[in-house]
Short mmCIF file of C-alpha atoms and ligand atoms in Angstrom, two decimals:
data_model
loop_
_atom_site.label_atom_id
_atom_site.label_comp_id
_atom_site.label_asym_id
_atom_site.label_seq_id
_atom_site.Cartn_x
_atom_site.Cartn_y
_atom_site.Cartn_z
CA MET U 1 25.61 -1.49 26.58
CA SER U 2 29.15 -1.90 25.22
CA LYS U 3 29.90 -2.26 21.51
CA PRO U 4 30.15 -5.75 20.00
CA GLN U 5 33.52 -7.56 20.04
CA ILE U 6 35.54 -7.11 16.89
CA ASN U 7 35.05 -10.72 15.75
CA ARG U 8 31.34 -11.04 16.53
CA ILE U 9 28.21 -9.51 15.02
CA ARG U 10 25.30 -8.30 17.09
CA VAL U 11 21.80 -8.27 15.60
CA ALA U 12 18.92 -6.41 17.26
CA ILE U 13 15.40 -7.77 16.83
CA GLN U 14 12.05 -6.95 18.42
CA LYS U 15 11.63 -8.68 21.79
CA SER U 16 7.90 -9.23 21.52
CA GLY U 17 5.43 -7.93 19.00
CA ARG U 18 4.42 -8.24 15.39
CA LEU U 19 7.95 -8.72 14.06
CA SER U 20 9.59 -10.83 16.75
CA GLY U 21 8.54 -14.37 15.71
CA ARG U 22 9.34 -13.96 12.01
CA SER U 23 12.65 -12.21 12.78
CA LEU U 24 13.82 -15.02 15.03
CA ASP U 25 12.65 -17.74 12.61
CA LEU U 26 14.54 -16.09 9.80
CA LEU U 27 17.81 -16.06 11.76
CA LYS U 28 17.30 -19.65 12.93
CA ASN U 29 16.69 -20.70 9.32
CA CYS U 30 20.11 -19.20 8.54
CA GLY U 31 21.51 -21.93 10.79
CA LEU U 32 22.04 -19.71 13.83
CA GLN U 33 21.56 -21.15 17.31
CA PHE U 34 21.55 -19.18 20.51
CA ALA U 35 22.16 -19.73 24.20
CA ARG U 36 19.48 -17.70 25.95
CA SER U 37 20.69 -15.56 28.82
CA LYS U 38 18.69 -15.27 32.05
CA ASP U 39 17.65 -11.66 31.46
CA LYS U 40 16.50 -12.76 27.97
CA LEU U 41 17.79 -9.55 26.39
CA PHE U 42 21.06 -10.92 25.10
CA TRP U 43 21.33 -14.31 23.37
CA TYR U 44 24.80 -15.64 22.67
CA GLY U 45 25.36 -17.21 19.23
CA LYS U 46 26.60 -20.77 19.67
CA ASP U 47 28.15 -22.00 16.40
CA PHE U 48 28.32 -18.82 14.36
CA PRO U 49 29.62 -15.57 15.94
CA VAL U 50 26.30 -13.75 15.73
CA ASP U 51 24.62 -12.63 18.96
CA LEU U 52 21.09 -11.34 19.43
CA LEU U 53 19.81 -8.33 21.29
CA LEU U 54 16.07 -8.43 22.05
CA VAL U 55 14.64 -4.95 22.47
CA ARG U 56 11.65 -2.73 21.70
CA ASP U 57 11.41 -2.09 17.97
CA ASP U 58 11.58 1.70 18.46
CA ASP U 59 15.04 1.33 20.01
CA ILE U 60 16.57 -0.65 17.15
CA PRO U 61 17.53 2.26 14.83
CA ARG U 62 19.16 4.17 17.70
CA LEU U 63 21.12 1.10 18.83
CA LEU U 64 22.38 0.76 15.26
CA LEU U 65 23.27 4.45 14.91
CA ASP U 66 25.11 4.35 18.25
CA GLY U 67 27.14 1.30 17.20
CA VAL U 68 25.69 -0.95 19.93
CA CYS U 69 24.65 -3.46 17.25
CA ASP U 70 25.73 -4.10 13.66
CA LEU U 71 22.43 -5.23 12.16
CA GLY U 72 18.79 -4.78 13.05
CA ILE U 73 15.45 -6.08 11.83
CA VAL U 74 12.83 -3.36 12.04
CA GLY U 75 9.93 -1.87 10.09
CA GLU U 76 10.97 0.67 7.46
CA ASN U 77 8.48 3.04 9.11
CA ILE U 78 10.49 3.12 12.35
CA ALA U 79 13.89 3.24 10.66
CA ARG U 80 12.84 6.19 8.49
CA GLU U 81 11.21 7.99 11.43
CA VAL U 82 14.28 7.73 13.66
CA MET U 83 16.70 8.69 10.87
CA LEU U 84 14.61 11.77 10.01
CA GLU U 85 14.14 12.77 13.62
CA ARG U 86 17.67 12.20 14.75
CA ASN U 87 20.09 12.01 11.86
CA GLY U 88 18.97 14.22 8.99
CA GLY U 89 17.29 11.22 7.31
CA LYS U 90 20.60 9.34 7.03
CA GLY U 91 22.84 6.92 8.91
CA LEU U 92 21.24 3.52 8.28
CA ARG U 93 21.63 1.30 5.25
CA LEU U 94 18.68 -0.82 4.14
CA LEU U 95 20.31 -4.16 3.28
CA ARG U 96 17.31 -6.35 2.46
CA LYS U 97 13.54 -6.05 2.60
CA LEU U 98 12.31 -9.20 4.33
CA GLY U 99 8.79 -9.75 2.97
CA PHE U 100 6.83 -9.64 6.25
CA GLY U 101 5.42 -6.95 8.58
CA HIS U 102 3.69 -5.25 5.64
CA CYS U 103 1.71 -2.13 6.52
CA ARG U 104 1.12 1.36 5.19
CA LEU U 105 1.33 4.78 6.78
CA CYS U 106 -1.96 6.41 5.79
CA ILE U 107 -3.71 9.68 6.16
CA ALA U 108 -7.22 8.97 7.48
CA VAL U 109 -10.02 11.43 8.03
CA PRO U 110 -13.45 11.25 9.72
CA GLU U 111 -15.95 9.48 7.42
CA GLU U 112 -18.14 12.57 7.19
CA MET U 113 -15.29 14.97 6.30
CA ASN U 114 -15.83 16.27 2.79
CA ILE U 115 -12.34 16.01 1.39
CA SER U 116 -10.89 14.07 -1.54
CA ASP U 117 -7.20 14.78 -1.45
CA SER U 118 -4.46 15.45 1.12
CA THR U 119 -3.73 18.89 -0.37
CA GLU U 120 -6.96 20.01 1.32
CA LEU U 121 -5.32 19.31 4.69
CA GLU U 122 -3.17 22.45 4.42
CA GLY U 123 -2.95 24.10 7.87
CA LYS U 124 -4.97 21.29 9.52
CA ARG U 125 -3.98 19.38 12.67
CA ILE U 126 -2.76 15.81 12.14
CA ALA U 127 -2.25 13.35 15.01
CA THR U 128 0.42 10.66 14.52
CA SER U 129 3.02 8.47 16.19
CA TYR U 130 5.29 9.18 13.21
CA PRO U 131 5.71 12.97 13.32
CA ALA U 132 9.01 13.28 11.45
CA LEU U 133 8.05 10.87 8.65
CA THR U 134 4.55 12.36 8.28
CA ARG U 135 5.88 15.93 8.15
CA TYR U 136 8.57 14.93 5.65
CA LEU U 137 6.16 13.09 3.33
CA LEU U 138 3.50 15.81 3.44
CA GLU U 139 6.05 18.57 2.88
CA LYS U 140 7.36 16.64 -0.12
CA LYS U 141 3.84 17.03 -1.54
CA GLY U 142 3.96 20.74 -0.68
CA ILE U 143 1.43 20.45 2.16
CA SER U 144 2.21 22.09 5.48
CA THR U 145 0.23 20.94 8.49
CA GLU U 146 0.31 21.13 12.26
CA ILE U 147 1.64 17.77 13.45
CA PHE U 148 0.47 16.58 16.82
CA GLU U 149 2.43 13.64 18.29
CA LEU U 150 0.65 10.83 20.16
CA SER U 151 2.42 7.66 21.27
CA GLY U 152 -0.64 5.43 20.86
CA SER U 153 -4.41 5.30 20.15
CA VAL U 154 -3.97 7.86 17.41
CA GLU U 155 -7.28 6.78 15.84
CA ILE U 156 -9.35 8.30 18.62
CA ALA U 157 -7.89 11.82 18.22
CA PRO U 158 -10.41 13.11 15.62
CA GLY U 159 -13.36 11.86 17.71
CA LEU U 160 -11.99 13.70 20.73
CA GLY U 161 -11.62 16.86 18.70
CA THR U 162 -7.85 17.06 19.22
CA ALA U 163 -7.00 16.57 15.53
CA ASP U 164 -8.66 17.00 12.11
CA ALA U 165 -7.02 13.91 10.63
CA ILE U 166 -4.52 11.20 11.52
CA SER U 167 -1.46 9.62 9.95
CA ASP U 168 -1.25 6.05 11.19
CA LEU U 169 -0.13 2.53 10.31
CA VAL U 170 -2.79 0.39 8.69
CA SER U 171 -2.73 -3.21 7.54
CA THR U 172 -6.37 -4.27 7.20
CA GLY U 173 -8.24 -1.03 7.90
CA THR U 174 -10.48 -2.58 10.58
CA THR U 175 -9.33 -0.15 13.30
CA LEU U 176 -10.03 2.81 11.03
CA ARG U 177 -13.56 1.59 10.25
CA ALA U 178 -14.26 0.90 13.93
CA ASN U 179 -13.39 4.53 14.66
CA HIS U 180 -15.46 5.94 11.75
CA LEU U 181 -12.38 7.01 9.83
CA ARG U 182 -11.71 6.54 6.14
CA GLU U 183 -8.37 6.10 4.41
CA LEU U 184 -7.65 9.17 2.32
CA GLU U 185 -4.16 8.50 1.01
CA VAL U 186 -1.20 6.17 1.47
CA LEU U 187 1.90 8.14 2.43
CA PHE U 188 4.37 5.28 2.77
CA GLU U 189 4.43 1.49 2.19
CA SER U 190 6.43 -0.36 4.82
CA GLN U 191 7.68 -3.86 5.62
CA ALA U 192 10.26 -5.38 7.94
CA ALA U 193 13.81 -4.92 6.66
CA LEU U 194 17.35 -5.74 7.64
CA TYR U 195 19.34 -2.60 8.32
CA GLY U 196 23.04 -1.95 8.85
CA ARG U 197 24.91 1.27 9.49
CA GLU U 198 26.41 3.51 6.83
CA GLY U 199 30.17 3.87 6.85
CA ASP U 200 33.21 1.62 6.68
CA VAL U 201 33.47 -1.72 8.41
CA SER U 202 36.69 -3.60 9.24
CA ALA U 203 37.63 -6.35 6.78
CA ASP U 204 37.10 -9.16 9.35
CA ARG U 205 33.71 -7.92 10.31
CA GLN U 206 32.72 -7.37 6.66
CA LEU U 207 33.60 -11.00 5.96
CA LEU U 208 31.25 -12.14 8.72
CA LEU U 209 28.51 -9.77 7.56
CA ASP U 210 28.83 -11.06 4.00
CA ARG U 211 28.57 -14.69 5.15
CA LEU U 212 25.45 -13.95 7.15
CA LEU U 213 23.90 -11.94 4.32
CA ALA U 214 24.59 -14.74 1.81
CA ARG U 215 22.81 -17.23 4.10
CA LEU U 216 19.92 -14.83 4.59
CA GLU U 217 19.60 -14.29 0.86
CA GLY U 218 19.53 -18.08 0.41
CA VAL U 219 16.77 -18.52 2.98
CA LEU U 220 14.66 -15.70 1.54
CA ARG U 221 15.13 -16.86 -2.06
CA ALA U 222 14.31 -20.44 -1.08
CA ALA U 223 11.11 -19.26 0.63
CA GLU U 224 10.07 -17.55 -2.59
CA CYS U 225 10.97 -20.57 -4.77
CA LYS U 226 9.26 -23.87 -5.51
CA TYR U 227 10.62 -26.97 -7.24
CA VAL U 228 8.13 -28.17 -9.85
CA MET U 229 8.16 -31.61 -11.50
CA LEU U 230 5.72 -32.70 -14.19
CA HIS U 231 5.22 -34.88 -17.26
CA ALA U 232 4.23 -33.37 -20.60
CA PRO U 233 4.06 -34.15 -24.33
CA ARG U 234 7.45 -33.38 -25.90
CA GLU U 235 5.87 -30.91 -28.35
CA SER U 236 4.44 -28.83 -25.45
CA LEU U 237 7.86 -28.02 -23.94
CA LYS U 238 7.91 -24.39 -25.10
CA LYS U 239 4.35 -23.68 -23.93
CA ILE U 240 4.90 -25.43 -20.57
CA THR U 241 8.15 -23.52 -19.95
CA GLU U 242 6.34 -20.23 -20.58
CA LEU U 243 3.64 -21.21 -18.08
CA LEU U 244 6.11 -22.01 -15.26
CA PRO U 245 6.46 -18.78 -13.22
CA GLY U 246 10.02 -17.43 -13.17
CA VAL U 247 11.62 -20.28 -15.18
CA GLU U 248 13.87 -19.98 -18.25
CA HIS U 249 15.87 -23.21 -18.46
CA PRO U 250 14.12 -26.28 -17.06
CA SER U 251 15.77 -29.73 -16.93
CA ILE U 252 14.28 -32.16 -19.44
CA MET U 253 14.32 -35.97 -19.16
CA SER U 254 12.81 -38.46 -21.58
CA LEU U 255 10.31 -40.97 -20.28
CA GLU U 256 11.32 -44.40 -21.61
CA GLY U 257 8.97 -45.87 -24.17
CA THR U 258 6.67 -42.83 -24.50
CA ASP U 259 6.62 -39.57 -26.44
CA ARG U 260 6.30 -37.65 -23.16
CA ILE U 261 9.04 -35.93 -21.18
CA ALA U 262 9.61 -35.10 -17.51
CA ILE U 263 10.27 -31.44 -16.79
CA HIS U 264 11.94 -30.29 -13.55
CA ALA U 265 12.33 -26.59 -12.75
CA VAL U 266 12.95 -24.17 -9.90
CA CYS U 267 10.23 -21.51 -10.06
CA GLY U 268 11.55 -18.16 -8.87
CA GLU U 269 8.05 -16.77 -8.30
CA ALA U 270 4.99 -17.93 -6.34
CA VAL U 271 3.16 -20.92 -7.86
CA PHE U 272 -0.62 -20.64 -7.62
CA TRP U 273 -3.41 -23.11 -8.39
CA GLU U 274 -4.14 -21.07 -11.54
CA HIS U 275 -0.63 -21.90 -12.81
CA LEU U 276 -1.20 -25.63 -12.22
CA GLU U 277 -4.58 -25.54 -13.98
CA ALA U 278 -3.02 -23.80 -16.98
CA LEU U 279 -0.22 -26.41 -17.05
CA LYS U 280 -2.76 -29.25 -16.97
CA ALA U 281 -4.73 -27.63 -19.78
CA ALA U 282 -1.48 -27.51 -21.79
CA GLY U 283 -1.10 -31.29 -21.46
CA ALA U 284 0.92 -31.63 -18.26
CA SER U 285 0.24 -34.48 -15.83
CA ALA U 286 1.72 -35.80 -12.55
CA ILE U 287 2.42 -32.21 -11.45
CA LEU U 288 4.32 -31.98 -8.15
CA VAL U 289 5.21 -28.73 -6.35
CA LEU U 290 7.85 -29.03 -3.63
CA PRO U 291 9.25 -26.48 -1.20
CA VAL U 292 12.93 -25.53 -1.51
CA GLU U 293 14.63 -25.71 1.87
CA LYS U 294 18.03 -24.16 1.19
CA MET U 295 19.61 -22.44 -1.77
CA LEU U 296 23.07 -21.04 -2.38
CA ALA U 297 23.49 -19.25 -5.70
P1 LIG R 301 7.32 -2.59 20.92
O1 LIG R 301 6.84 -3.06 22.24
O2 LIG R 301 8.49 -3.42 20.41
O3 LIG R 301 7.59 -1.12 20.86
P2 LIG R 301 5.05 -1.99 19.17
O4 LIG R 301 3.76 -2.18 19.87
O5 LIG R 301 5.58 -0.64 18.92
O6 LIG R 301 6.15 -2.93 19.90
P3 LIG R 301 4.12 -3.72 17.01
O7 LIG R 301 2.68 -3.41 17.13
O8 LIG R 301 4.59 -5.08 17.39
O9 LIG R 301 5.04 -2.64 17.73
O10 LIG R 301 4.53 -3.41 15.50
C1 LIG R 301 5.84 -3.56 15.06
C2 LIG R 301 5.91 -3.21 13.59
O11 LIG R 301 5.04 -4.06 12.85
C3 LIG R 301 5.46 -1.82 13.20
O12 LIG R 301 6.44 -0.83 13.42
C4 LIG R 301 5.21 -2.01 11.71
O13 LIG R 301 6.43 -1.93 10.99
C5 LIG R 301 4.70 -3.43 11.62
N1 LIG R 301 3.22 -3.56 11.41
C6 LIG R 301 2.63 -4.40 10.55
N2 LIG R 301 1.29 -4.26 10.58
C7 LIG R 301 1.01 -3.31 11.44
C8 LIG R 301 -0.20 -2.71 11.91
N3 LIG R 301 -1.39 -3.07 11.45
N4 LIG R 301 -0.11 -1.77 12.87
C9 LIG R 301 1.08 -1.42 13.37
N5 LIG R 301 2.26 -1.94 12.95
C10 LIG R 301 2.24 -2.86 11.98
ZN1 LIG R 302 7.32 0.07 19.25
#
């Protein structure tokens, strides 16, 4: 595929899989709209000059390195693997972790294997779909192993006798348990992230990238924030402010004819039921928690 036009940005996202829905929602929440093409691989950006390329997640880092797209949303696990395998561990710039697609690359061993630490895997055979990343992370710990690459169903390798242990992505651990494996050690924590390419960008294109990144930051910050409104006794202001997660300077309004005040604040951190219960215990009433739709700092 040819490189993007000078005045447009091309973003690669996963076509279908664990990351595709959230990636698309995130871009749509940035106000982007797309005209879908018939082959469904290339979506043209309608109001904002940002086009989409829908591909397999494994291809995204290569497309970025080759200059076929400017941005990509992919798991850190894949980005690191491709950079290590193909580019000396470099070439891509992590612009923003996106808060979804969480998983961990773990070393897992058969339940009955008597081993407490990955250093005991020295010289052993490890099956994985992430050979470069696994080798790199184990070597960093001073452990050298025989890495055995499998493109899928890594968890069955120890049972088949083709490997002593595995290095695989885990989110809940159910697959490991079903295959009588136990998690020995976490090698790498991963989530979906927005990546760009290292190196200089033309001024026009940088302007576009900055605009898109500012919108994205606004959407992500808004998703993390809540707008809280409540009533409280005037003398509890300090205590209430301390109890509001991620708030330093709330807005205060007096409530006519009472000694109570209304407090409004944007909470920069998650608001849980425990926070509300603590606020109530501190004298707050009429507590409302509202979502923040958009935010531009
Ligand atoms: P594709 O067809 O695009 O190659 P895939 O089958 O390789 O898809 P998915 O299973 O959709 O990929 O996973 C995409 C990404 O989701 C992974 O690279 C990883 O970053 C993340 N992820 C989150 N949880 C898990 C999990 N439990 N197992 C595997 N990947 C996970
Ligand atoms: Zn894949």
